[in-house]
């Protein structure tokens, strides 16, 4: 009767002996490194195809792991569009029609390669479980390679493969897969900078191999806060928010 328990215990012990740290802890350390708990920040999203480029400027606010707010600054045609995530719900307010719509996690974010989940639900430890962990050298760097699947009732990618720098716990690269096993997009991390041991800038480059589209996301101007106003994160009052409201 004790054999199943002993088997699980052996796997747990072997994992710690081989790697010294479990995959969930690695993922949590990565999230903690690059994602502030409560802060205001700026985002520049540049989406490129073979024949066009679109650039969006956004002001963002994040309060814990359950609430994220994005207010579009530019270009003029989409200015003051507001995106809100609260727990498992996502809304977008469109000022041109005065209407707030519910959005799906995998909906396309503003005609880019991004889904709403990519930019408004960034803490992987909240939505994904680590099902496998190995060590691998990637481009000369010693890394932890993690395989993630969505937690029950989470609408995310079917699988994400992550490479994390073994020394710094900073993310290097991610691959995102569909249920059918198709590689939907890749993400590479660069220009990760810190000031006083806090994240100050970060760039993610997303690429869709099937469509040949690239989206570069730059996070800057972090202002760390102890708390943020609850009214910012209310789906019924998004029409009153403007980019300069987030300060």
Coordinates of C-alpha atoms in Angstrom, one line a residue:
X1 CA 0.0 0.0 0.0
X2 CA 3.0 2.3 0.4
X3 CA 4.5 1.7 -3.0
X4 CA 2.8 4.6 -4.8
X5 CA 3.8 7.0 -2.1
X6 CA 7.4 5.8 -2.1
X7 CA 7.5 6.1 -5.9
X8 CA 6.3 9.7 -5.8
X9 CA 8.8 10.4 -2.9
X10 CA 11.7 8.9 -5.0
X11 CA 10.8 11.1 -8.0
X12 CA 10.7 14.1 -5.8
X13 CA 14.0 13.4 -4.2
X14 CA 15.7 12.5 -7.5
X15 CA 14.5 15.8 -9.0
X16 CA 16.0 17.8 -6.1
X17 CA 19.2 15.8 -6.1
X18 CA 19.7 16.2 -9.9
X19 CA 18.6 19.8 -10.2
X20 CA 18.8 21.3 -6.7
X21 CA 15.6 23.2 -7.3
X22 CA 12.2 22.2 -8.7
X23 CA 10.7 23.6 -11.9
X24 CA 7.8 25.4 -10.1
X25 CA 10.3 27.3 -8.0
X26 CA 12.4 28.2 -11.1
X27 CA 9.3 29.6 -12.8
X28 CA 8.3 31.6 -9.7
X29 CA 11.8 33.1 -9.4
X30 CA 11.6 34.1 -13.1
X31 CA 8.2 35.8 -12.6
X32 CA 9.5 37.5 -9.5
X33 CA 12.5 38.8 -11.3
X34 CA 10.8 40.5 -14.3
X35 CA 7.2 41.1 -13.2
X36 CA 6.6 43.7 -10.5
X37 CA 3.8 43.0 -8.0
X38 CA 2.3 46.5 -8.0
X39 CA 3.5 49.1 -10.4
X40 CA 2.7 51.6 -13.2
X41 CA 4.7 51.3 -16.4
X42 CA 4.8 52.1 -20.2
X43 CA 4.6 49.7 -23.1
X44 CA 5.6 50.2 -26.7
X45 CA 4.2 47.5 -29.1
X46 CA 5.6 47.4 -32.6
X47 CA 4.0 44.9 -35.0
X48 CA 5.8 44.2 -38.3
X49 CA 4.8 42.3 -41.4
X50 CA 6.3 42.2 -44.8
X51 CA 4.4 45.3 -46.0
X52 CA 3.5 47.3 -42.9
X53 CA 4.3 48.3 -39.4
X54 CA 2.1 49.5 -36.6
X55 CA 3.3 51.0 -33.3
X56 CA 1.2 51.4 -30.2
X57 CA 2.0 53.3 -27.0
X58 CA 0.3 52.1 -23.8
X59 CA 0.3 53.0 -20.2
X60 CA -0.1 50.1 -17.8
X61 CA -0.9 49.4 -14.2
X62 CA -0.7 46.1 -12.3
X63 CA -1.9 45.3 -8.8
X64 CA -0.9 41.9 -7.6
X65 CA -1.3 38.8 -9.8
X66 CA -5.1 39.3 -10.5
X67 CA -5.4 42.8 -11.8
X68 CA -3.9 44.5 -14.9
X69 CA -4.9 47.6 -16.7
X70 CA -3.7 48.9 -20.1
X71 CA -4.8 52.3 -21.6
X72 CA -3.7 53.1 -25.1
X73 CA -1.9 56.4 -25.7
X74 CA -1.3 56.3 -29.4
X75 CA -1.9 56.3 -32.3
X76 CA -4.9 58.7 -32.3
X77 CA -7.3 56.2 -34.0
X78 CA -7.1 53.8 -31.0
X79 CA -6.3 56.3 -28.2
X80 CA -8.1 55.8 -24.9
X81 CA -9.1 52.2 -25.6
X82 CA -8.9 50.4 -22.2
X83 CA -8.0 46.8 -21.5
X84 CA -8.7 45.3 -18.1
X85 CA -7.9 41.9 -16.7
X86 CA -9.4 41.0 -13.3
X87 CA -8.9 37.4 -12.2
X88 CA -10.0 35.2 -15.1
X89 CA -12.0 38.0 -16.8
X90 CA -10.8 40.3 -19.6
X91 CA -12.7 43.4 -20.9
X92 CA -12.0 46.0 -23.5
X93 CA -13.6 49.4 -23.6
X94 CA -13.9 51.0 -27.1
X95 CA -14.5 54.8 -26.8
X96 CA -15.5 55.1 -30.5
X97 CA -18.7 53.1 -29.8
X98 CA -18.9 53.7 -26.1
X99 CA -19.0 50.0 -25.4
X100 CA -17.2 47.5 -23.2
X101 CA -16.8 43.9 -24.5
X102 CA -15.7 40.7 -22.8
X103 CA -12.6 39.3 -24.4
X104 CA -11.1 35.7 -24.6
X105 CA -7.6 34.9 -23.3
X106 CA -6.6 33.8 -26.8
X107 CA -8.2 36.8 -28.7
X108 CA -5.8 38.7 -30.9
X109 CA -4.5 41.9 -29.1
X110 CA -4.9 45.0 -31.4
X111 CA -4.0 43.2 -34.7
X112 CA -0.6 42.0 -33.5
X113 CA 1.0 38.6 -33.0
X114 CA 0.0 38.9 -29.3
X115 CA -2.9 37.3 -27.6
X116 CA -4.5 39.1 -24.6
X117 CA -2.9 36.5 -22.4
X118 CA 0.6 37.4 -23.7
X119 CA 0.4 41.0 -22.6
X120 CA -2.2 41.2 -19.9
X121 CA -1.7 37.9 -18.0
X122 CA 2.1 37.7 -17.8
X123 CA 2.7 35.6 -14.6
X124 CA 3.1 32.1 -15.9
X125 CA 3.0 30.6 -12.3
X126 CA -0.6 31.8 -12.0
X127 CA -1.9 30.0 -15.1
X128 CA 0.5 27.1 -15.8
X129 CA 1.9 24.0 -14.2
X130 CA 5.5 22.8 -14.7
X131 CA 5.2 19.2 -15.9
X132 CA 8.8 18.6 -16.9
X133 CA 12.2 20.0 -16.1
X134 CA 15.7 19.4 -17.6
X135 CA 18.9 21.2 -17.9
X136 CA 20.2 22.3 -21.3
X137 CA 22.9 24.6 -22.8
X138 CA 21.3 27.1 -25.1
X139 CA 23.6 29.4 -27.2
X140 CA 26.4 28.8 -24.7
X141 CA 24.2 29.5 -21.6
X142 CA 23.4 27.0 -19.0
X143 CA 19.7 26.9 -18.6
X144 CA 16.7 25.2 -17.0
X145 CA 14.3 24.0 -19.6
X146 CA 10.7 23.9 -18.4
X147 CA 7.6 22.4 -20.1
X148 CA 4.3 24.0 -19.0
X149 CA 0.7 23.1 -19.5
X150 CA -2.3 25.2 -18.4
X151 CA -3.9 24.6 -15.0
X152 CA -7.4 23.2 -15.0
X153 CA -10.0 25.7 -16.4
X154 CA -7.3 28.1 -17.6
X155 CA -7.7 29.1 -21.3
X156 CA -4.1 29.3 -22.3
X157 CA -1.6 27.7 -24.7
X158 CA -1.7 23.9 -24.8
X159 CA 2.1 23.8 -24.1
X160 CA 4.8 26.4 -23.4
X161 CA 8.5 25.5 -23.4
X162 CA 10.7 27.9 -21.5
X163 CA 14.5 28.3 -21.2
X164 CA 15.6 30.1 -18.0
X165 CA 19.2 31.2 -17.3
X166 CA 20.4 28.9 -14.6
X167 CA 22.5 31.6 -12.8
X168 CA 20.2 34.6 -12.9
X169 CA 16.7 33.0 -13.4
X170 CA 16.1 35.5 -16.2
X171 CA 14.0 34.2 -19.1
X172 CA 15.8 33.6 -22.4
X173 CA 13.3 32.0 -24.8
X174 CA 9.8 30.6 -24.9
X175 CA 7.9 28.4 -27.5
X176 CA 4.1 28.4 -27.6
X177 CA 2.1 25.5 -28.9
X178 CA -1.5 24.7 -29.9
X179 CA -3.5 21.6 -28.9
X180 CA -2.6 20.0 -32.2
X181 CA 1.1 20.5 -31.5
X182 CA 1.7 23.3 -34.0
X183 CA 4.2 25.9 -33.0
X184 CA 2.2 29.2 -32.8
X185 CA 4.9 31.6 -31.8
X186 CA 8.3 32.1 -30.2
X187 CA 9.4 34.8 -27.8
X188 CA 12.9 35.9 -27.1
X189 CA 13.9 38.2 -24.2
X190 CA 16.5 40.9 -24.4
X191 CA 17.5 44.3 -22.8
X192 CA 16.5 43.2 -19.4
X193 CA 17.8 45.9 -17.0
X194 CA 17.5 46.6 -13.3
X195 CA 17.8 49.6 -11.1
X196 CA 18.2 49.2 -7.4
X197 CA 17.5 45.5 -7.8
X198 CA 14.1 46.2 -9.5
X199 CA 13.2 45.7 -13.1
X200 CA 13.6 48.9 -15.2
X201 CA 13.3 47.7 -18.8
X202 CA 12.5 44.6 -20.7
X203 CA 12.0 43.7 -24.4
X204 CA 10.2 40.7 -25.7
X205 CA 10.3 39.8 -29.4
X206 CA 7.4 37.6 -30.5
X207 CA 7.5 35.8 -33.9
X208 CA 4.8 33.8 -35.7
X209 CA 6.6 31.3 -37.9
X210 CA 3.4 30.4 -39.9
X211 CA 2.6 34.1 -40.8
X212 CA 6.0 35.6 -40.8
X213 CA 4.9 38.4 -38.4
X214 CA 7.0 39.9 -35.6
X215 CA 5.9 41.9 -32.6
X216 CA 8.4 43.7 -30.3
X217 CA 7.1 44.6 -26.9
X218 CA 9.2 47.0 -24.7
X219 CA 8.4 47.7 -21.1
X220 CA 9.9 50.8 -19.5
X221 CA 9.2 53.7 -17.0
X222 CA 8.4 51.4 -14.1
X223 CA 7.0 53.2 -11.0
X224 CA 6.7 50.9 -8.1
X225 CA 3.7 51.4 -5.7
X226 CA 2.4 50.0 -2.5
X227 CA -1.2 50.0 -3.7
X228 CA -3.3 51.3 -6.6
X229 CA -6.9 52.7 -6.6
X230 CA -9.5 50.0 -6.7
X231 CA -11.7 52.1 -9.1
X232 CA -9.1 51.7 -11.9
X233 CA -9.9 48.0 -12.0
X234 CA -13.7 48.3 -12.4
X235 CA -15.2 47.1 -15.7
X236 CA -18.1 49.5 -15.2
X237 CA -16.0 52.6 -15.1
X238 CA -13.4 52.1 -17.8
X239 CA -14.8 54.9 -19.9
X240 CA -13.5 57.4 -17.4
X241 CA -9.9 56.3 -17.7
X242 CA -7.2 58.1 -19.8
X243 CA -3.5 57.4 -20.2
X244 CA -2.6 60.3 -17.8
X245 CA -5.0 58.8 -15.2
X246 CA -2.3 56.3 -14.4
X247 CA 0.0 58.1 -12.1

